[in-house]
PDB file of C-alpha atoms in Angstrom:
ATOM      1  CA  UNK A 124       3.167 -15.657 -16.650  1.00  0.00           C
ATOM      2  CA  UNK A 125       4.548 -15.041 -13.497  1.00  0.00           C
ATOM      3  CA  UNK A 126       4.997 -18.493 -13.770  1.00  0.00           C
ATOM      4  CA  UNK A 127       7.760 -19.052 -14.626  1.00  0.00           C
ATOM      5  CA  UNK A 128       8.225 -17.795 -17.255  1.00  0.00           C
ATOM      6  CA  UNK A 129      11.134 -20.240 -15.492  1.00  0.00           C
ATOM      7  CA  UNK A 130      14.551 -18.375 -17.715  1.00  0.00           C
ATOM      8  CA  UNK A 131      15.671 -14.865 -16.937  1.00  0.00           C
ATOM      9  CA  UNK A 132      17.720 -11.495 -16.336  1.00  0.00           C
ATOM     10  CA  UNK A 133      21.298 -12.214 -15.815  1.00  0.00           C
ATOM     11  CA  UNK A 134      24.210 -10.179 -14.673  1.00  0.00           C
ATOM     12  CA  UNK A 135      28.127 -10.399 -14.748  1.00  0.00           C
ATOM     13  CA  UNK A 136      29.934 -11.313 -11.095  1.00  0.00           C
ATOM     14  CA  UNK A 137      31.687  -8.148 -11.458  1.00  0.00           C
ATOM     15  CA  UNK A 138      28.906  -5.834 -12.416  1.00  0.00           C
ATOM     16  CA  UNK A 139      26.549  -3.886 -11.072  1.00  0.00           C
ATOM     17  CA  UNK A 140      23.031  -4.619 -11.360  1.00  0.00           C
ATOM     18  CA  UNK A 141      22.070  -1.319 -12.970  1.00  0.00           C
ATOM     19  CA  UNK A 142      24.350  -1.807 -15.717  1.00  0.00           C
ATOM     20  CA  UNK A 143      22.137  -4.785 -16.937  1.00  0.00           C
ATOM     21  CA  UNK A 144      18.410  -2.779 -16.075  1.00  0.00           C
ATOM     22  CA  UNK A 145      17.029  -2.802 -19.944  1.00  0.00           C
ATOM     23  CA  UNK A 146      18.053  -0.450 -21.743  1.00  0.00           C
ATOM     24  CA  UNK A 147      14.886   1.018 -22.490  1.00  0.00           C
ATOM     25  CA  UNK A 148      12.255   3.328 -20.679  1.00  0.00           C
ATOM     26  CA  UNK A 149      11.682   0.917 -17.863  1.00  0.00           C
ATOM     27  CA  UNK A 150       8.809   2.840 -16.511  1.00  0.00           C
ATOM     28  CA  UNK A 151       5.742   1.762 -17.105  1.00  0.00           C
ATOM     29  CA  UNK A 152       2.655   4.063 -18.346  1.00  0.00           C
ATOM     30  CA  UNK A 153      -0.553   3.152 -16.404  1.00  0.00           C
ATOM     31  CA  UNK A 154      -4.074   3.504 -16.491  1.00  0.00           C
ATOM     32  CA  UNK A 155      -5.394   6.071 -13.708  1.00  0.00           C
ATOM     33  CA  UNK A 156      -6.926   3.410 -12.037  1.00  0.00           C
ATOM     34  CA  UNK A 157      -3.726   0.917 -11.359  1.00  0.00           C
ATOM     35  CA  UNK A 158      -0.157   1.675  -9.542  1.00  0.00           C
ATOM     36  CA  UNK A 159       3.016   0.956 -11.265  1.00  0.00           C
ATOM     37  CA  UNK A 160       5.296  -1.722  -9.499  1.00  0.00           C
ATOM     38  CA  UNK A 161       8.473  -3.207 -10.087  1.00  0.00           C
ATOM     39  CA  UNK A 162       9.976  -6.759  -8.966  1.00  0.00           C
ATOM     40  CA  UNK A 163      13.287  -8.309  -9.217  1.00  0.00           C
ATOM     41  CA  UNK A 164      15.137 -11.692  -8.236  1.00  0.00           C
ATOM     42  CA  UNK A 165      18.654 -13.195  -8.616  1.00  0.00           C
ATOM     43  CA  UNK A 166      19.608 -16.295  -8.015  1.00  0.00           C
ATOM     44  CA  UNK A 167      23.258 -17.456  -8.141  1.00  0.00           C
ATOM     45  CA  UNK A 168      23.534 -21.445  -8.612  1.00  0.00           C
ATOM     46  CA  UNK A 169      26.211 -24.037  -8.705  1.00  0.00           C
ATOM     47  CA  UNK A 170      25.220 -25.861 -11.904  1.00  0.00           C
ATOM     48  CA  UNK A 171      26.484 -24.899 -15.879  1.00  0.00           C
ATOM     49  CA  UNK A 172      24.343 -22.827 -17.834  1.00  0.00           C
ATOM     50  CA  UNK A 173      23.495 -25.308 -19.977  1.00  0.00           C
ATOM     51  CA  UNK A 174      21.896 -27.564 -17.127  1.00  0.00           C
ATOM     52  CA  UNK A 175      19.493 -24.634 -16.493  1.00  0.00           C
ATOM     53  CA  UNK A 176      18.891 -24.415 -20.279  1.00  0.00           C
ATOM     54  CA  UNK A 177      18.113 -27.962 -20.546  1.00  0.00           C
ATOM     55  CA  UNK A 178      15.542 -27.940 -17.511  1.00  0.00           C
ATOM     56  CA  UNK A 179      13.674 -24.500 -18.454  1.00  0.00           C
ATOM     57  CA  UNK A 180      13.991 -24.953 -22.200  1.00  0.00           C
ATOM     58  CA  UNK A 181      12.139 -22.434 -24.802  1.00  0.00           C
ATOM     59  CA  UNK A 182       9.281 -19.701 -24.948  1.00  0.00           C
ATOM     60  CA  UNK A 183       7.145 -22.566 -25.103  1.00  0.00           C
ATOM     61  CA  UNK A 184       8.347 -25.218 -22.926  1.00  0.00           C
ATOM     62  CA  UNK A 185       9.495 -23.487 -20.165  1.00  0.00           C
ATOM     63  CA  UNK A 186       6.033 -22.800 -18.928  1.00  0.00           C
ATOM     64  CA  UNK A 187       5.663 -26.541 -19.447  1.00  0.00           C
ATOM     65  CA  UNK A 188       8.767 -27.806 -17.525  1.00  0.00           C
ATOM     66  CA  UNK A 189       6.540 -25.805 -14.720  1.00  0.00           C
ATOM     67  CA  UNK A 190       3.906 -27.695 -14.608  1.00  0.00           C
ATOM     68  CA  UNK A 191       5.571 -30.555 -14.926  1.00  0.00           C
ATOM     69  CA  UNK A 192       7.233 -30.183 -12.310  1.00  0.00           C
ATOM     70  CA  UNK A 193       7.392 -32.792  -9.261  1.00  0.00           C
ATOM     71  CA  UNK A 194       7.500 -31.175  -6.176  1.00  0.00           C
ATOM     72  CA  UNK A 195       9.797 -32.362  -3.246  1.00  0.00           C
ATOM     73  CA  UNK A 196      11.317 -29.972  -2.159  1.00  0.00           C
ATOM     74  CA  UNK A 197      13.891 -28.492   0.715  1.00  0.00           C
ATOM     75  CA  UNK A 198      13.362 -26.110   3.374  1.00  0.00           C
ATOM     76  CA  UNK A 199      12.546 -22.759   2.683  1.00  0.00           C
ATOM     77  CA  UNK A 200      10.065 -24.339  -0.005  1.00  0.00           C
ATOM     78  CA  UNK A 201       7.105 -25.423   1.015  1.00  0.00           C
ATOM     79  CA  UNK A 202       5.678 -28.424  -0.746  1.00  0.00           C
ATOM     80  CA  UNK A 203       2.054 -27.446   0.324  1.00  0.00           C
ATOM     81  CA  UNK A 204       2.573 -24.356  -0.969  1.00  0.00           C
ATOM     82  CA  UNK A 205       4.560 -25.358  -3.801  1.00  0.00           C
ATOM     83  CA  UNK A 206       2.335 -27.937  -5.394  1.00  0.00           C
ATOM     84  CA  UNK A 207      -0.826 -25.618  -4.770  1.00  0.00           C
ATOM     85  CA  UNK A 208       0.907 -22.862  -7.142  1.00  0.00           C
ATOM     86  CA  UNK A 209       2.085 -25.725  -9.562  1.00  0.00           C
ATOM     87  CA  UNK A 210      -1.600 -27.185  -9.439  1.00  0.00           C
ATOM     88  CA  UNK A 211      -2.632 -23.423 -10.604  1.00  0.00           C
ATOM     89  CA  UNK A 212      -0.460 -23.382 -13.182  1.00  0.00           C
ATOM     90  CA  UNK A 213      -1.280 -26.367 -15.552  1.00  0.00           C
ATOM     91  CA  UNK A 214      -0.307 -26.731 -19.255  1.00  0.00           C
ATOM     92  CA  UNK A 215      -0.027 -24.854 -22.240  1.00  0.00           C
ATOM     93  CA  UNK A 216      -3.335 -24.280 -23.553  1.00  0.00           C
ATOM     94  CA  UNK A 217      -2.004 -23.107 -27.421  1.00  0.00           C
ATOM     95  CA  UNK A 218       0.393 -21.313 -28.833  1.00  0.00           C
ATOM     96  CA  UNK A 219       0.969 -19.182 -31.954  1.00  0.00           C
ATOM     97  CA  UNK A 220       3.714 -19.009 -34.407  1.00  0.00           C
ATOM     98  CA  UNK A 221       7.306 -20.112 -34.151  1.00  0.00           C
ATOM     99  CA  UNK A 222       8.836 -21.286 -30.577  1.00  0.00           C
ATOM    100  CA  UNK A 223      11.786 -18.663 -30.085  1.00  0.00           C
ATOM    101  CA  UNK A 224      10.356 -16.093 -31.817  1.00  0.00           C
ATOM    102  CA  UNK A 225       9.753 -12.960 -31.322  1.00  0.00           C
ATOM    103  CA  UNK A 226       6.209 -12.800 -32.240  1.00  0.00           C
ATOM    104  CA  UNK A 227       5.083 -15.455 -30.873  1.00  0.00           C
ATOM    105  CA  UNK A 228       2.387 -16.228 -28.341  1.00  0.00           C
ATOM    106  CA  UNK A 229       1.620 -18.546 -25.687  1.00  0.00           C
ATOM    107  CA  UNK A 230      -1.946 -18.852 -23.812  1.00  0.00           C
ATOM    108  CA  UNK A 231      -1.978 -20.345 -19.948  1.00  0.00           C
ATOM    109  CA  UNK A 232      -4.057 -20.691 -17.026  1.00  0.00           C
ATOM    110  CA  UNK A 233      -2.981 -19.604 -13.807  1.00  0.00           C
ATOM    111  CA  UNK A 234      -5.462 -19.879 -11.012  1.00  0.00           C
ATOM    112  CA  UNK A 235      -8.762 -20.254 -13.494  1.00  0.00           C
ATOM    113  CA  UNK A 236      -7.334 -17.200 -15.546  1.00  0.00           C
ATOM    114  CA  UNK A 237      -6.852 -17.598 -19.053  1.00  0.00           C
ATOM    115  CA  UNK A 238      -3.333 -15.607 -19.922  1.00  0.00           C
ATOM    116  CA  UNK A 239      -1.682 -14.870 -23.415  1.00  0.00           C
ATOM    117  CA  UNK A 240       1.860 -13.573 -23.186  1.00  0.00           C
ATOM    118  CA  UNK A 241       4.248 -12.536 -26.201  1.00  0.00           C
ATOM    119  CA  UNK A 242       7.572 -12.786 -26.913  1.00  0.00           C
ATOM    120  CA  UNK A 243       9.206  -9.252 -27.706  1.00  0.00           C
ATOM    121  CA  UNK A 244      12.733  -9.972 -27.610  1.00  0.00           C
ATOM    122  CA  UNK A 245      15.054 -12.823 -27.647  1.00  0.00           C
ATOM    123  CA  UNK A 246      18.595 -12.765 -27.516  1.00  0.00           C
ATOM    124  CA  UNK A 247      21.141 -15.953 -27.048  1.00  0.00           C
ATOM    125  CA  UNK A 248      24.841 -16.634 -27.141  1.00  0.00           C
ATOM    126  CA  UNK A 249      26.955 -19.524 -25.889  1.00  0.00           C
ATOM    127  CA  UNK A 250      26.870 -18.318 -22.193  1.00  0.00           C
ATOM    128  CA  UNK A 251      23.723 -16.150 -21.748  1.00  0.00           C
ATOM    129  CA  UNK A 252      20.208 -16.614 -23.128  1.00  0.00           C
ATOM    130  CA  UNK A 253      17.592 -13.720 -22.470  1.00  0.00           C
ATOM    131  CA  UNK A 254      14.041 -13.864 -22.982  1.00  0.00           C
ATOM    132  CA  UNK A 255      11.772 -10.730 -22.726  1.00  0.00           C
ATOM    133  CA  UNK A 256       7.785 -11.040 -23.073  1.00  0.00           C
ATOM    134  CA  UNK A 257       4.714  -8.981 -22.218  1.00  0.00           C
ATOM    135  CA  UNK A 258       0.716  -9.861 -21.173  1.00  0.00           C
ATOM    136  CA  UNK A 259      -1.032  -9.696 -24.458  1.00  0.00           C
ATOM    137  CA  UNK A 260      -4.650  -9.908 -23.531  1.00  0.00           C
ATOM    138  CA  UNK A 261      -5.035  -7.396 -19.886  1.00  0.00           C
ATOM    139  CA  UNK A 262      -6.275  -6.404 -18.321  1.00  0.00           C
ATOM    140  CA  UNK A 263      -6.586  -9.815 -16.262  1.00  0.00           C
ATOM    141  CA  UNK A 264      -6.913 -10.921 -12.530  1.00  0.00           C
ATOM    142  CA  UNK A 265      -4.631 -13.235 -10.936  1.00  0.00           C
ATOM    143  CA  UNK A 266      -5.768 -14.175  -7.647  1.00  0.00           C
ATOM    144  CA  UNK A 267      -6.674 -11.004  -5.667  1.00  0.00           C
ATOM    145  CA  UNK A 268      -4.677  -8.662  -8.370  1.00  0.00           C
ATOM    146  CA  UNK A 269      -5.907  -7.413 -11.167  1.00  0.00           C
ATOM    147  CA  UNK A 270      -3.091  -6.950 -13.584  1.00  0.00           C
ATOM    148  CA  UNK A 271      -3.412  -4.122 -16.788  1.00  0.00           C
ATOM    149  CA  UNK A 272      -0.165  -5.242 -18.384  1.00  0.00           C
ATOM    150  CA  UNK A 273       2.902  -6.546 -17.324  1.00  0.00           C
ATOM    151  CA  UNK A 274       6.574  -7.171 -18.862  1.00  0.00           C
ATOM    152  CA  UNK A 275       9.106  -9.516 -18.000  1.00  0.00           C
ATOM    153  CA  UNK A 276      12.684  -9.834 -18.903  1.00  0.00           C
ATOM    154  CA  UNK A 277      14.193 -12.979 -18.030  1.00  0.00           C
ATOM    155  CA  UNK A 278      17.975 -14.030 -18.623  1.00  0.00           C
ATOM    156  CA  UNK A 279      20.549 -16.823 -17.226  1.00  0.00           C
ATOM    157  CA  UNK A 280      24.475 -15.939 -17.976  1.00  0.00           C
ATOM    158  CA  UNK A 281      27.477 -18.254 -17.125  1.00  0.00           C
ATOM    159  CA  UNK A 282      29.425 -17.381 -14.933  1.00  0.00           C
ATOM    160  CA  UNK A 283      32.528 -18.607 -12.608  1.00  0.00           C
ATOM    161  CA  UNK A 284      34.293 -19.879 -15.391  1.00  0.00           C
ATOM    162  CA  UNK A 285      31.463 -21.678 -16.957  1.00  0.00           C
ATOM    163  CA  UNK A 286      30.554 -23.860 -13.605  1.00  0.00           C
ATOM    164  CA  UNK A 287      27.575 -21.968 -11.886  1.00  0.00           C
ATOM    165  CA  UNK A 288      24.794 -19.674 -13.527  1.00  0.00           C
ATOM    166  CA  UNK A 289      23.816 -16.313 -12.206  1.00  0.00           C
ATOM    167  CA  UNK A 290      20.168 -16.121 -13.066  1.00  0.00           C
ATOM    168  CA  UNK A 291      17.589 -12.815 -12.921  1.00  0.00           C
ATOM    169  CA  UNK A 292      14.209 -11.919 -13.548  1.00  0.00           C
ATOM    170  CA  UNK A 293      13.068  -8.194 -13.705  1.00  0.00           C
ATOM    171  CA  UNK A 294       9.252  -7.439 -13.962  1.00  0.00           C
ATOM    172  CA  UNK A 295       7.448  -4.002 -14.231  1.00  0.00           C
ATOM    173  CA  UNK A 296       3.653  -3.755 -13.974  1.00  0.00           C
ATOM    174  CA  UNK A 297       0.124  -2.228 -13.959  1.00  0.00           C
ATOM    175  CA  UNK A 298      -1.672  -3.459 -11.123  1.00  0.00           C
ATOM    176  CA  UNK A 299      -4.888  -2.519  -9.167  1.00  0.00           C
ATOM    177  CA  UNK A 300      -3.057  -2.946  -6.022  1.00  0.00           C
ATOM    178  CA  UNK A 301       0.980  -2.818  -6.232  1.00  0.00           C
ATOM    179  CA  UNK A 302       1.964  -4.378  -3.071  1.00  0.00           C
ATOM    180  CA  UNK A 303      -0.644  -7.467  -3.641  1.00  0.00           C
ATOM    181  CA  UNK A 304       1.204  -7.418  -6.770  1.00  0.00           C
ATOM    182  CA  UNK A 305       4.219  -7.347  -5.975  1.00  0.00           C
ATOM    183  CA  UNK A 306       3.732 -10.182  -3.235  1.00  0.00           C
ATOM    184  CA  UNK A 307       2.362 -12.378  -5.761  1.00  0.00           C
ATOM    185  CA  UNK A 308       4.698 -12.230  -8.071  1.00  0.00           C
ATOM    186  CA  UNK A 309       7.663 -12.224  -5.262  1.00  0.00           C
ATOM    187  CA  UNK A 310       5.461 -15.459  -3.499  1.00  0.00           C
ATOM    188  CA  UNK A 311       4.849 -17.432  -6.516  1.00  0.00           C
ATOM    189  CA  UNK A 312       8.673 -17.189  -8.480  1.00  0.00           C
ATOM    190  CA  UNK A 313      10.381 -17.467  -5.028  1.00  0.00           C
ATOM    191  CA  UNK A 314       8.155 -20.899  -4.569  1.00  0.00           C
ATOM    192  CA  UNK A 315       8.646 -21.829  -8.461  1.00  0.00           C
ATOM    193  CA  UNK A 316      12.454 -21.560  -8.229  1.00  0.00           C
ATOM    194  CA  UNK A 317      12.953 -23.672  -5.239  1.00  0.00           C
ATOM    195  CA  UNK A 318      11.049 -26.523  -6.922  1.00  0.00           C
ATOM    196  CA  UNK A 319      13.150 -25.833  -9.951  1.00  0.00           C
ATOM    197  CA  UNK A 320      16.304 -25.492  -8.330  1.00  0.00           C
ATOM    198  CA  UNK A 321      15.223 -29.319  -6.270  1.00  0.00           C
ATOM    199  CA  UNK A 322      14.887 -30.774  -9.191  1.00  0.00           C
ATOM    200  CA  UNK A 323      18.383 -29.741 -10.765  1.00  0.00           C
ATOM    201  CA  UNK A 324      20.080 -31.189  -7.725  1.00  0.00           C
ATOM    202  CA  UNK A 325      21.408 -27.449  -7.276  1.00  0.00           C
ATOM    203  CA  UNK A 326      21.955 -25.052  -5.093  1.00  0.00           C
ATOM    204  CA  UNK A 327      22.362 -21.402  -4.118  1.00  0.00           C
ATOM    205  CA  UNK A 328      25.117 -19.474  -3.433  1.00  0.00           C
ATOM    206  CA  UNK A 329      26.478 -16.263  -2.593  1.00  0.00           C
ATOM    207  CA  UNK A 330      29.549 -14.329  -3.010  1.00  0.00           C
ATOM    208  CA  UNK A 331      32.514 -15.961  -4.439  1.00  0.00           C
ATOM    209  CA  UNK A 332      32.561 -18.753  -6.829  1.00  0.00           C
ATOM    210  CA  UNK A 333      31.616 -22.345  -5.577  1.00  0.00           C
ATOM    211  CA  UNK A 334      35.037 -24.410  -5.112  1.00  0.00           C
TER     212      UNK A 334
END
């Protein structure tokens, strides 16, 4: 879910970030009895594209290059924090039809809560890969937050000339309680990333292009 989903919304260096919003009605339609939220996160890092590909991987095995994950990670990560929210996140318990595909299904456990998220578009060219799924069994609780539905688009695009990656993940949501939402989303990625970005031997930037 949240998890990681690890692969994501990219933008250009020279764009703006509403140019790359999806295209469609972003705004979701919820029950009367949960708040609509919204959450976004870019990352800009010095490594190719294709060494972000190769560590996230598909539909299907990015949520298990999470949980495989071995956490030692820099400040601002918090390895307490960071291995209890890998801990929660565990592997793959099945998935249906073809990796890649949109169509196809993957069931997880995050914190004791059995998830099943499809794949509802998939795009991919040599220097940006996009990934966009939604929660196919809500409504569910994650923690303190019980979630109706949520969507996530997730992309990575190349950028500075093929030697960093600018990478983005856009989420919009049904939740009981938006803020706790929000937080947990914000809380667990932000935490995910770092490990992820560790791992890599990476790291962030802003601005201009890395020398």
């Amino acid at each position: 879910m949240l998890v990681l989903s690890i692969l994501l919304v990219a933008l250009t260096a020279v764009c703006s970030v509403a140019q790359f919003l999806p295209t469609e009605n972003f705004d979701p339609k919820c029950a009367d009895n949960t708040q609509p939220g919204f959450e976004m996160d870019i990352f800009q890092l010095n490594v190719p594209l294709q060494t972000f590909v190769n560590a996230t991987g598909t539909f299907f095995g990015s949520y298990e290059a999470i949980a495989a994950l071995q956490v030692d990670c820099r400040v601002p990560c918090s390895p307490t924090m960071a291995n209890n929210i890998i801990d929660q996140t565990g592997p793959l318990i099945s998935t249906t039809g073809e990796d890649d595909t949109v169509g196809a299904t993957r069931t997880g456990n995050f914190s004791g809560a059995v998830f099943r998220e499809r794949l509802i578009d998939i795009s991919q060219t040599p220097d940006r890969l996009m990934h966009r799924f939604t929660l196919d069994n809500g409504p569910i609780t994650f923690v303190n937050v019980l979630y109706e539905s949520y969507t996530e688009e997730m992309v990575v695009q190349s950028i500075c000339g093929g030697t960093a990656t600018w990478v983005s993940f856009t989420d919009k949501y049904c939740a009981d309680n938006a803020a706790r939402g929000y937080s947990l989303y914000r809380r667990a990625r932000r935490v995910l990333v770092d490990v992820l970005v560790d791992s890599m031997g990476a790291l962030y930037f802003e601005g201009s292009c890395p020398n």
